[in-house]
CSV table of C-alpha atoms in Angstrom, one decimal:
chain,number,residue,atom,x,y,z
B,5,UNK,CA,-68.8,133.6,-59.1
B,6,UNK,CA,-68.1,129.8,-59.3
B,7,UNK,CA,-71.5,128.9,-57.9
B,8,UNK,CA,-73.3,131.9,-59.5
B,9,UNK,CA,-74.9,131.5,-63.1
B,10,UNK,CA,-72.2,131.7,-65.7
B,11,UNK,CA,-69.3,130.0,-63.5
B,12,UNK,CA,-66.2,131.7,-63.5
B,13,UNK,CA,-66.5,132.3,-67.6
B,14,UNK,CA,-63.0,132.1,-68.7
B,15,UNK,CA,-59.9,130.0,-68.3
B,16,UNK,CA,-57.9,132.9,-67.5
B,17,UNK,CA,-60.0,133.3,-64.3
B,18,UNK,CA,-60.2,130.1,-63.7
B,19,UNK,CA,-56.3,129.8,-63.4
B,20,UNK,CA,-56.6,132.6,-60.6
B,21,UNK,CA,-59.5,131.2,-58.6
B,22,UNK,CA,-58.6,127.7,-58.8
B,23,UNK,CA,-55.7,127.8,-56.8
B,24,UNK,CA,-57.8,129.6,-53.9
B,25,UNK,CA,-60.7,127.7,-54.0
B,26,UNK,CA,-58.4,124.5,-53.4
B,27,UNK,CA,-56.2,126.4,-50.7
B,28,UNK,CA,-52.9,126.1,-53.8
B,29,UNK,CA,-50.3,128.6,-53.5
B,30,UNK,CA,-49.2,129.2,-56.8
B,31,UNK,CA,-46.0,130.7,-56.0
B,32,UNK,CA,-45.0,127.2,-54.2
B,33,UNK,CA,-42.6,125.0,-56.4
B,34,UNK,CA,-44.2,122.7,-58.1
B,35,UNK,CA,-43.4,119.0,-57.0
B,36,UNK,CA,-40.9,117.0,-58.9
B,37,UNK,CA,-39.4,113.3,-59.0
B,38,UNK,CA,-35.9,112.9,-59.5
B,39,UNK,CA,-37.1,108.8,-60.2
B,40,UNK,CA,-38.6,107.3,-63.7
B,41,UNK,CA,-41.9,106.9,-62.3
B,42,UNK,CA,-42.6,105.4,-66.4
B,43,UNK,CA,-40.2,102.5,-65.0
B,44,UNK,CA,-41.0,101.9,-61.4
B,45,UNK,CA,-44.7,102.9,-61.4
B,46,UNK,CA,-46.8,99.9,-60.8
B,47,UNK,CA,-49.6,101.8,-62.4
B,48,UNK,CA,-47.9,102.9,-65.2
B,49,UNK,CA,-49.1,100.7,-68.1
B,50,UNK,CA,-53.1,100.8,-66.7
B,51,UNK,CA,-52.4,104.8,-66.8
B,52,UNK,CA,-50.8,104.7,-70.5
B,53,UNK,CA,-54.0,102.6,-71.9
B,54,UNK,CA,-56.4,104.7,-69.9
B,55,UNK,CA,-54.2,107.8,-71.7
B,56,UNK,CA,-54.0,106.6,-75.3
B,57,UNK,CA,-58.1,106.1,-75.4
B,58,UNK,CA,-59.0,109.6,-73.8
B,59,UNK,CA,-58.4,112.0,-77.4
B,60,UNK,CA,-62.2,113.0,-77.2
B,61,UNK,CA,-61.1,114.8,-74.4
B,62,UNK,CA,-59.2,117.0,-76.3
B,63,UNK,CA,-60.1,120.2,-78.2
B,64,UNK,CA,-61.3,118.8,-81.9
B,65,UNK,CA,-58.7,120.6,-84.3
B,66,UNK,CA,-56.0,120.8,-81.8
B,67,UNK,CA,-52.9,119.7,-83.9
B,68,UNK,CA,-51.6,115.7,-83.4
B,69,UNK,CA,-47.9,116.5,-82.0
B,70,UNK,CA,-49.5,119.1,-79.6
B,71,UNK,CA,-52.2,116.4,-78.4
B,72,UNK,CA,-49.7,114.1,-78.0
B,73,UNK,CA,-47.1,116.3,-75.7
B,74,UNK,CA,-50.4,117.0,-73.7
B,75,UNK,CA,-50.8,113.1,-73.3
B,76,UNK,CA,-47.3,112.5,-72.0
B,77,UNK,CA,-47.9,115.4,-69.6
B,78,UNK,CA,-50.9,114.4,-68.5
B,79,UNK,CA,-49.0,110.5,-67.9
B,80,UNK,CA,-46.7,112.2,-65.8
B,81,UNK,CA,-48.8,114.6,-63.6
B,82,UNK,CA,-50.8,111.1,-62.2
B,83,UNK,CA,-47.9,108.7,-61.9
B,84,UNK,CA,-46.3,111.6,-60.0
B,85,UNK,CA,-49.3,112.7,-57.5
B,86,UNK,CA,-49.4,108.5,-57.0
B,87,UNK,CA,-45.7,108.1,-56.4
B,88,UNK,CA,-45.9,111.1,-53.7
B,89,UNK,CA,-48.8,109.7,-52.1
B,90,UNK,CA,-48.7,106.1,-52.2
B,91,UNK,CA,-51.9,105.8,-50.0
B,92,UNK,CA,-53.8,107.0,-53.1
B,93,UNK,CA,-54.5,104.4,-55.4
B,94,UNK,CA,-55.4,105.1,-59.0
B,95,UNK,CA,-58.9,104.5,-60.9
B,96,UNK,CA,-60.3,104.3,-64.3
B,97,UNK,CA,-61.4,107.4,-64.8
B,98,UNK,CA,-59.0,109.8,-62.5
B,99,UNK,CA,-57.2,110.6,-66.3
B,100,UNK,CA,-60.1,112.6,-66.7
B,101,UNK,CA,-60.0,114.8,-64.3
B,102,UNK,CA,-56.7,115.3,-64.7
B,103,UNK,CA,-56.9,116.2,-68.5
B,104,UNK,CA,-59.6,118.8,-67.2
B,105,UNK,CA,-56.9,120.8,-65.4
B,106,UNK,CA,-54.4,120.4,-67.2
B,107,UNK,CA,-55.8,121.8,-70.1
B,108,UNK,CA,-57.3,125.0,-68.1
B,109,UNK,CA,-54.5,125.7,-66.0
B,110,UNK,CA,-51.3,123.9,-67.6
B,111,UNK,CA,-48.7,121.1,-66.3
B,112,UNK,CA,-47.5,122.5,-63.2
B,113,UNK,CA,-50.5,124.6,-61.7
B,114,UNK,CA,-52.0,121.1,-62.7
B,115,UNK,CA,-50.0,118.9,-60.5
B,116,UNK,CA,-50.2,121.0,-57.2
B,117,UNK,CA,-54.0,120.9,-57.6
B,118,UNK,CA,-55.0,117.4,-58.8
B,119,UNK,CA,-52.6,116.4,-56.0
B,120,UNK,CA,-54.4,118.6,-53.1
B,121,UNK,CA,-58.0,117.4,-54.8
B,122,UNK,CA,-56.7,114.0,-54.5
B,123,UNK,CA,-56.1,114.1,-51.0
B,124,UNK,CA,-59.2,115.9,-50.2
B,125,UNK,CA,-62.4,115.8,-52.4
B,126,UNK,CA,-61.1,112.8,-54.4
B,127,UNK,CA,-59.6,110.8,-52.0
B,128,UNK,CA,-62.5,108.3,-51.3
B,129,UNK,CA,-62.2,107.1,-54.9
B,130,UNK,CA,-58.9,106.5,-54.2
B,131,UNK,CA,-58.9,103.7,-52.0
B,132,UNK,CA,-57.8,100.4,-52.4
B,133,UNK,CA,-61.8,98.7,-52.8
B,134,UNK,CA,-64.9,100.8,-53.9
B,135,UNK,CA,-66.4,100.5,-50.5
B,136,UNK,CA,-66.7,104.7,-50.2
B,137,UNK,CA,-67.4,105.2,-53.6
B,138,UNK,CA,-70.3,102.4,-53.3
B,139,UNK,CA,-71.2,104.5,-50.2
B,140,UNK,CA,-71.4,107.7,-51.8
B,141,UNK,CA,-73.6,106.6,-54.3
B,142,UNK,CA,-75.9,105.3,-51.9
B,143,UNK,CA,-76.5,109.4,-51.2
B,144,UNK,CA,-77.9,109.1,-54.4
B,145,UNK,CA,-81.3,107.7,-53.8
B,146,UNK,CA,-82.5,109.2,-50.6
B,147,UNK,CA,-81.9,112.6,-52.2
B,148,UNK,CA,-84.5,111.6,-54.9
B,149,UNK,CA,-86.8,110.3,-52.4
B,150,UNK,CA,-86.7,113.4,-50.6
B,151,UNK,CA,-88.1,115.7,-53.6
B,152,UNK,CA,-90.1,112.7,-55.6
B,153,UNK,CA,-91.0,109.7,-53.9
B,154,UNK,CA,-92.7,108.5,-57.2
B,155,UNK,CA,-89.4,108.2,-59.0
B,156,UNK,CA,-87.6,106.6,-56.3
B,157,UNK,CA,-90.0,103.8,-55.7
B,158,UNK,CA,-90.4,103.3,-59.3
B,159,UNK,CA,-86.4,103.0,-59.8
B,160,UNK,CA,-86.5,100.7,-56.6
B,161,UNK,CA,-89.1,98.6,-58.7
B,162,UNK,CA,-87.2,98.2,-61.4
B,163,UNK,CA,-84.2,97.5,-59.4
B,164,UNK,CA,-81.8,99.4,-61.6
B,165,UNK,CA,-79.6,100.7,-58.6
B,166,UNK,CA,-76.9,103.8,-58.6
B,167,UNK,CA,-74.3,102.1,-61.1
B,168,UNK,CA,-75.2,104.4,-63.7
B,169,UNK,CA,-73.9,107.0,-61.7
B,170,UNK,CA,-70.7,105.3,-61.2
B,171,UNK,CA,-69.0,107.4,-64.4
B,172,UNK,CA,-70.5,110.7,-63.1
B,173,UNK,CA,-69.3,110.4,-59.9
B,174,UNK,CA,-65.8,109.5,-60.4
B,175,UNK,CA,-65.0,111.5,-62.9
B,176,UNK,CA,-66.8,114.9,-61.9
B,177,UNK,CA,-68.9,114.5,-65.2
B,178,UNK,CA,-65.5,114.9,-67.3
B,179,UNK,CA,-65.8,111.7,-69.0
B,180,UNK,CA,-70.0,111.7,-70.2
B,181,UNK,CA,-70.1,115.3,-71.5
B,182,UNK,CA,-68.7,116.0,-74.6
B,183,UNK,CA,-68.6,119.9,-74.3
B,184,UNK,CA,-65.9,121.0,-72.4
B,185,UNK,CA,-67.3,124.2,-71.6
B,186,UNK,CA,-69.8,122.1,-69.2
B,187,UNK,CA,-67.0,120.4,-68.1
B,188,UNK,CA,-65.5,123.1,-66.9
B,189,UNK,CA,-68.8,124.8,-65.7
B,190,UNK,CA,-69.5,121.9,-63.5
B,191,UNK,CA,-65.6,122.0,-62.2
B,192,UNK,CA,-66.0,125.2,-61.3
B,193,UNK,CA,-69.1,124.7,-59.0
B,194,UNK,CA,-67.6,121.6,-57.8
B,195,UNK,CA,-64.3,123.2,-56.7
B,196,UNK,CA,-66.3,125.9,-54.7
B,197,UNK,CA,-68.6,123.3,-52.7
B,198,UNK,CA,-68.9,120.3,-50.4
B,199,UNK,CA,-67.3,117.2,-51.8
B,200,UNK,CA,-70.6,115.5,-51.9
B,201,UNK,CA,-72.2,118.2,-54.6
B,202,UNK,CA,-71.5,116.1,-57.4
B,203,UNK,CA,-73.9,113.3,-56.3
B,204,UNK,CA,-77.0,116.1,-55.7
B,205,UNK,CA,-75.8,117.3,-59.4
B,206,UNK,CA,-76.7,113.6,-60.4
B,207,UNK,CA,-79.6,113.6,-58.6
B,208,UNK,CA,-81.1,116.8,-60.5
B,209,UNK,CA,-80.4,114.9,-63.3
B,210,UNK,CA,-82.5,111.9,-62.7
B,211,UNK,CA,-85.2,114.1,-60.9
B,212,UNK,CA,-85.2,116.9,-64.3
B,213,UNK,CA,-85.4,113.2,-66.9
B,214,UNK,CA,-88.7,112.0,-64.8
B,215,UNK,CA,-91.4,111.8,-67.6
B,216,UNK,CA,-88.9,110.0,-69.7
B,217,UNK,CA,-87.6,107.4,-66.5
B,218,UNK,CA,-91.5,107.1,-65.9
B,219,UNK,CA,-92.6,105.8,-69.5
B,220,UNK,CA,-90.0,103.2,-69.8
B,221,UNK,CA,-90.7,99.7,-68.7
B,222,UNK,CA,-89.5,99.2,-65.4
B,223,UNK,CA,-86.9,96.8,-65.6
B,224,UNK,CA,-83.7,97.5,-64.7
B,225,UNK,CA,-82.1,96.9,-68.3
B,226,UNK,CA,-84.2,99.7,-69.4
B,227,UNK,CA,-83.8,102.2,-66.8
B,228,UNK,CA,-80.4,101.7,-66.6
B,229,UNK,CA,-80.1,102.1,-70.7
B,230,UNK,CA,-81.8,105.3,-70.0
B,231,UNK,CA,-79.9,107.2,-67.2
B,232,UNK,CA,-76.8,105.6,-68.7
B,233,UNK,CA,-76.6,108.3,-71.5
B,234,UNK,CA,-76.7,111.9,-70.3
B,235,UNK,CA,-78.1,114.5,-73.0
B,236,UNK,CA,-76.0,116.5,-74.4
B,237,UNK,CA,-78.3,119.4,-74.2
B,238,UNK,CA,-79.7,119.8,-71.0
B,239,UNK,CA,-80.0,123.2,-68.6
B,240,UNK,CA,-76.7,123.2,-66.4
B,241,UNK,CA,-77.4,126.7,-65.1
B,242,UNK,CA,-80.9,125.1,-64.1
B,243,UNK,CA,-79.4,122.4,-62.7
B,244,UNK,CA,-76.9,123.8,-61.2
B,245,UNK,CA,-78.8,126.1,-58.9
B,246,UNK,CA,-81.3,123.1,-58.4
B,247,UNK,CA,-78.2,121.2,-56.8
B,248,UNK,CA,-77.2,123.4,-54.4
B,249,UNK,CA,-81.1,124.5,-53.7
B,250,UNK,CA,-81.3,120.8,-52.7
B,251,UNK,CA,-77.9,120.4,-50.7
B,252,UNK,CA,-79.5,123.2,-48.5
B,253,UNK,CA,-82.5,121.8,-48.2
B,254,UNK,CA,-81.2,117.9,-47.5
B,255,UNK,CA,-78.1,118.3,-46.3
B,256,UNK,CA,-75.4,115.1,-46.4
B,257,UNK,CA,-76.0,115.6,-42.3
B,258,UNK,CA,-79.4,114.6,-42.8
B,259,UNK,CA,-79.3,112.0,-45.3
B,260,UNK,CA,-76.5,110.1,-43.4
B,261,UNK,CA,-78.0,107.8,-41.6
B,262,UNK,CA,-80.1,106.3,-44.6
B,263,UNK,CA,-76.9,106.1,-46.9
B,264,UNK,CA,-75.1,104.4,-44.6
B,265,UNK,CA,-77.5,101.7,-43.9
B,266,UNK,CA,-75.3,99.1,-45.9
B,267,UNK,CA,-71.8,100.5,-44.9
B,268,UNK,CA,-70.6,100.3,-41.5
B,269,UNK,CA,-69.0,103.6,-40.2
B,270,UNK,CA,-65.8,102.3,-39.6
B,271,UNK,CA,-65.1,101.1,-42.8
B,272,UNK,CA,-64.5,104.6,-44.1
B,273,UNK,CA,-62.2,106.3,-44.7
B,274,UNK,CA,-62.4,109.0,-41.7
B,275,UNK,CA,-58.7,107.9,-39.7
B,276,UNK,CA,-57.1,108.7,-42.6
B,277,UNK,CA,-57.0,111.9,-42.9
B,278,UNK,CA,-55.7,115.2,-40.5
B,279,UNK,CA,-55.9,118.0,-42.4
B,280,UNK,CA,-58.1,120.6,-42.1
B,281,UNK,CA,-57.1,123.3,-43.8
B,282,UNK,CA,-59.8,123.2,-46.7
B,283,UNK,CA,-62.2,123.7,-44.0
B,284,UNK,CA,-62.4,127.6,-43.9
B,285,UNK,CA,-62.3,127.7,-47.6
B,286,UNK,CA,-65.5,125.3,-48.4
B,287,UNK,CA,-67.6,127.1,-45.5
B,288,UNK,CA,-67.9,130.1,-47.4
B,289,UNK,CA,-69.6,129.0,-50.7
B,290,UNK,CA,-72.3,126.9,-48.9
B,291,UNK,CA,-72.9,129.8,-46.8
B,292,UNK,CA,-73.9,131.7,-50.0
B,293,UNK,CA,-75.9,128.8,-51.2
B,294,UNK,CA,-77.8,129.3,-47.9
B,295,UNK,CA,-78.0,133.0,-48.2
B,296,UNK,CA,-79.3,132.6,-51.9
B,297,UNK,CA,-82.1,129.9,-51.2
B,298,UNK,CA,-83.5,131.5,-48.4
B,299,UNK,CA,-83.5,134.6,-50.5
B,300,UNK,CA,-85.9,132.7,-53.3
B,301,UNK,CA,-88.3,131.9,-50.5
B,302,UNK,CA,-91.1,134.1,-49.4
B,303,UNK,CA,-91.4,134.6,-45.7
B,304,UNK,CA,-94.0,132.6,-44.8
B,305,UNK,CA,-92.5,129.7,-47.2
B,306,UNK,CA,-89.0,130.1,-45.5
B,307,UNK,CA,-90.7,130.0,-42.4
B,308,UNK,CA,-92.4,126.5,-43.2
B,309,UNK,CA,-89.0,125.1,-45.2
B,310,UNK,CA,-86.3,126.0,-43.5
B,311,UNK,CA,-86.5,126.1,-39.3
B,312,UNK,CA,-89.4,123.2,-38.7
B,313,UNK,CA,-86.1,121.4,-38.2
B,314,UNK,CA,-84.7,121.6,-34.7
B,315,UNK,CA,-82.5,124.5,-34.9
B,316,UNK,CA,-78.7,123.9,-33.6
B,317,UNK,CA,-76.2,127.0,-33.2
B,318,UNK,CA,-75.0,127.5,-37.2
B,319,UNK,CA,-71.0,127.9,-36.0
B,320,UNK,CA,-71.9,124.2,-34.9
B,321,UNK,CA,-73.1,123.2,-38.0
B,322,UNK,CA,-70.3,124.8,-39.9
B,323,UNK,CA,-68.1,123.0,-37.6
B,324,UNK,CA,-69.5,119.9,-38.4
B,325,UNK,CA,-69.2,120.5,-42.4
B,326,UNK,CA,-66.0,121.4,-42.3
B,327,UNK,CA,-65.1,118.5,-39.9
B,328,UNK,CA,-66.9,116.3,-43.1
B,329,UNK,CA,-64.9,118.2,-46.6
B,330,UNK,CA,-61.6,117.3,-44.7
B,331,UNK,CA,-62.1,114.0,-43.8
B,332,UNK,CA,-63.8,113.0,-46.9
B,333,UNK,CA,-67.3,112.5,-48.3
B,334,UNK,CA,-67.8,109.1,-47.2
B,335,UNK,CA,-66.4,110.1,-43.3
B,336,UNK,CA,-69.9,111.6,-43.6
B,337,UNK,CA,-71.7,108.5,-42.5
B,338,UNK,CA,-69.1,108.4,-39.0
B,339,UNK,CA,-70.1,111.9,-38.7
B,340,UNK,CA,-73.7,111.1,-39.0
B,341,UNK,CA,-74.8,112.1,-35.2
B,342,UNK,CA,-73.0,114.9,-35.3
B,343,UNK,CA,-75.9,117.0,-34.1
B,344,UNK,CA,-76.6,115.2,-31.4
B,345,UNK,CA,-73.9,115.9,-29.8
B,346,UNK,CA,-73.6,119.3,-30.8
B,347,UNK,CA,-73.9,121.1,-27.5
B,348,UNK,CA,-70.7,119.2,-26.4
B,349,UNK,CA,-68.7,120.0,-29.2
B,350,UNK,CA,-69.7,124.0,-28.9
B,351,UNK,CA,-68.2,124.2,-26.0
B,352,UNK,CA,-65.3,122.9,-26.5
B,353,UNK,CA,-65.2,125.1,-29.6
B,354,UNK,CA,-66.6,128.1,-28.6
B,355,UNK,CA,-66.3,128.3,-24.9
């Protein structure tokens, strides 16, 4: 449902599915601080500030005092994921995600999930530099070359780079789309995929504005101007099913190498991380996004799009992905000859 047309369509089923899609159990206590994180956080005026500016992220109408208890939640849900995981390190811009579930699924659901995406899908953002987030913007480009080499060498020519992505990326749209019935659309199919399927999601977005990118001078003030401000109006569904069309098409396997091509490998964040539980869970969905392209492909077309590439044993590949969603998006690029060495790794996995 998440990745099908429509989303999951309510926030009554979203407060069910959630939880499973992030591998939450709901009937765990949620985690509390017998501190006051207000007094001890080092974060805690930067969060406050960030806090105080974010009422367009509230329903319009909702009543003052009720916005405002929502606020002080929503101050104590980060500075209590950051106090219980001091590697993380906050971000302008993680508010915003956190406003988005706590206004679907409430304070405490809220705290158990933002603190398991934190550690998982969000958790490059969350270092101390921007070295991974740099990196996974740099996924950005090569996905456009792939499917219009037109646009990318005229962005390249205008030299306007991926910054006007930066907002997208780290805040899963939340911030730049005033509806919050795409907000929660787009959470939805986020939640249910790879951790990299925001950046495709960006890159439909460039590729679907290509006339208008195209007439404007290329410069990199323009460009930039241009991409900077998302429409308001524009075809998620569309969109949507163009991302993950493309995710199977160019997987982050494939387009490794090239993003990585300013980053070293070790500079990621891969040693960090050791659990793999979310594995199992992300499989599934990009299974069905598989399933579904192939399905929109006549024979002779799936033929020609789909296994030219060398063909490696798909439990392999699986293995590989979910190796990637728990170590983090950017562990991609460490992860990048994967393949190569996949008949090793089968049998160790698969004796």
């Amino acid at each position: 449902m998440a990745i099908s047309e429509g989303g999951l369509l309510t926030d009554e089923i979203r407060r069910k599915v959630w939880p499973k899609l992030l591998n939450v159990n709901t009937n765990d206590p949620p985690p509390i601080s017998g501190n006051d994180l207000r007094q001890m956080s080092k974060d805690y005026q930067q969060v406050l500030l960030d806090v105080r500016r974010s009422l367009r992220r509230f329903p319009p109408g909702m009543p003052e005092e009720q916005r405002e208890g929502l606020q002080e939640e929503l101050i104590d849900i980060i500075l209590l994921i950051l106090e219980r995981n001091p590697q993380l390190h906050y971000y302008q811009g993680y508010h915003d995600i956190v406003v988005t579930f706590l206004l679907v699924v409430g304070e405490k659901l809220a705290t158990s999930l933002v603190e398991k995406l934190s550690t998982h899908h969000l958790r490059d953002f969350m270092d101390p530099t921007m070295d991974n987030t740099k990196h996974i913007l740099n996924y950005l480009m090569p996905i456009i070359d792939q499917v219009n080499p037109e646009l990318h060498d005229f962005m390249q020519s205008a030299e306007v780079g991926t910054i006007f992505a930066l907002s997208w990326l780290i805040t899963w749209f939340g911030h730049v789309l005033s509806d919050f019935r795409h907000v929660v659309r787009l959470y939805d199919f986020f939640l249910a995929c790879h951790p990299l399927m925001p950046i495709y999601f960006a890159a439909v977005i460039v590729l679907y504005r290509e006339q208008e990118v195209l007439d404007c001078d290329c410069d990199m003030a323009s460009v930039h101007h241009l991409l900077s401000q998302i429409p308001q109006d524009l075809p998620y569904e569309t969109l949507i099913s163009r991302a993950g069309d493309l995710f199977v098409q160019f997987p982050p396997s494939e387009l490794a190498r090239e993003a990585a091509a300013q980053q070293q490998a070790e500079k990621t964040a891969a040693s960090t991380f050791k659990d793999f539980e979310l594995a199992s869970a992300q499989q599934r969905p990009d299974m069905v996004l598989r399933q579904r392209f192939r399905g929109l492909l006549r024979p002779e077309e799936r033929t020609k799009d789909v296994l030219t590439k060398p063909r490696t044993n798909r439990f392999v590949k699986l293995a590989v992905m979910g190796l990637t969603v728990a170590l983090g998006a950017a562990a991609l690029a460490v992860v990048k000859s994967a393949l190569e060495w996949a008949p090793k790794f089968q049998l160790q996995l698969f004796p």
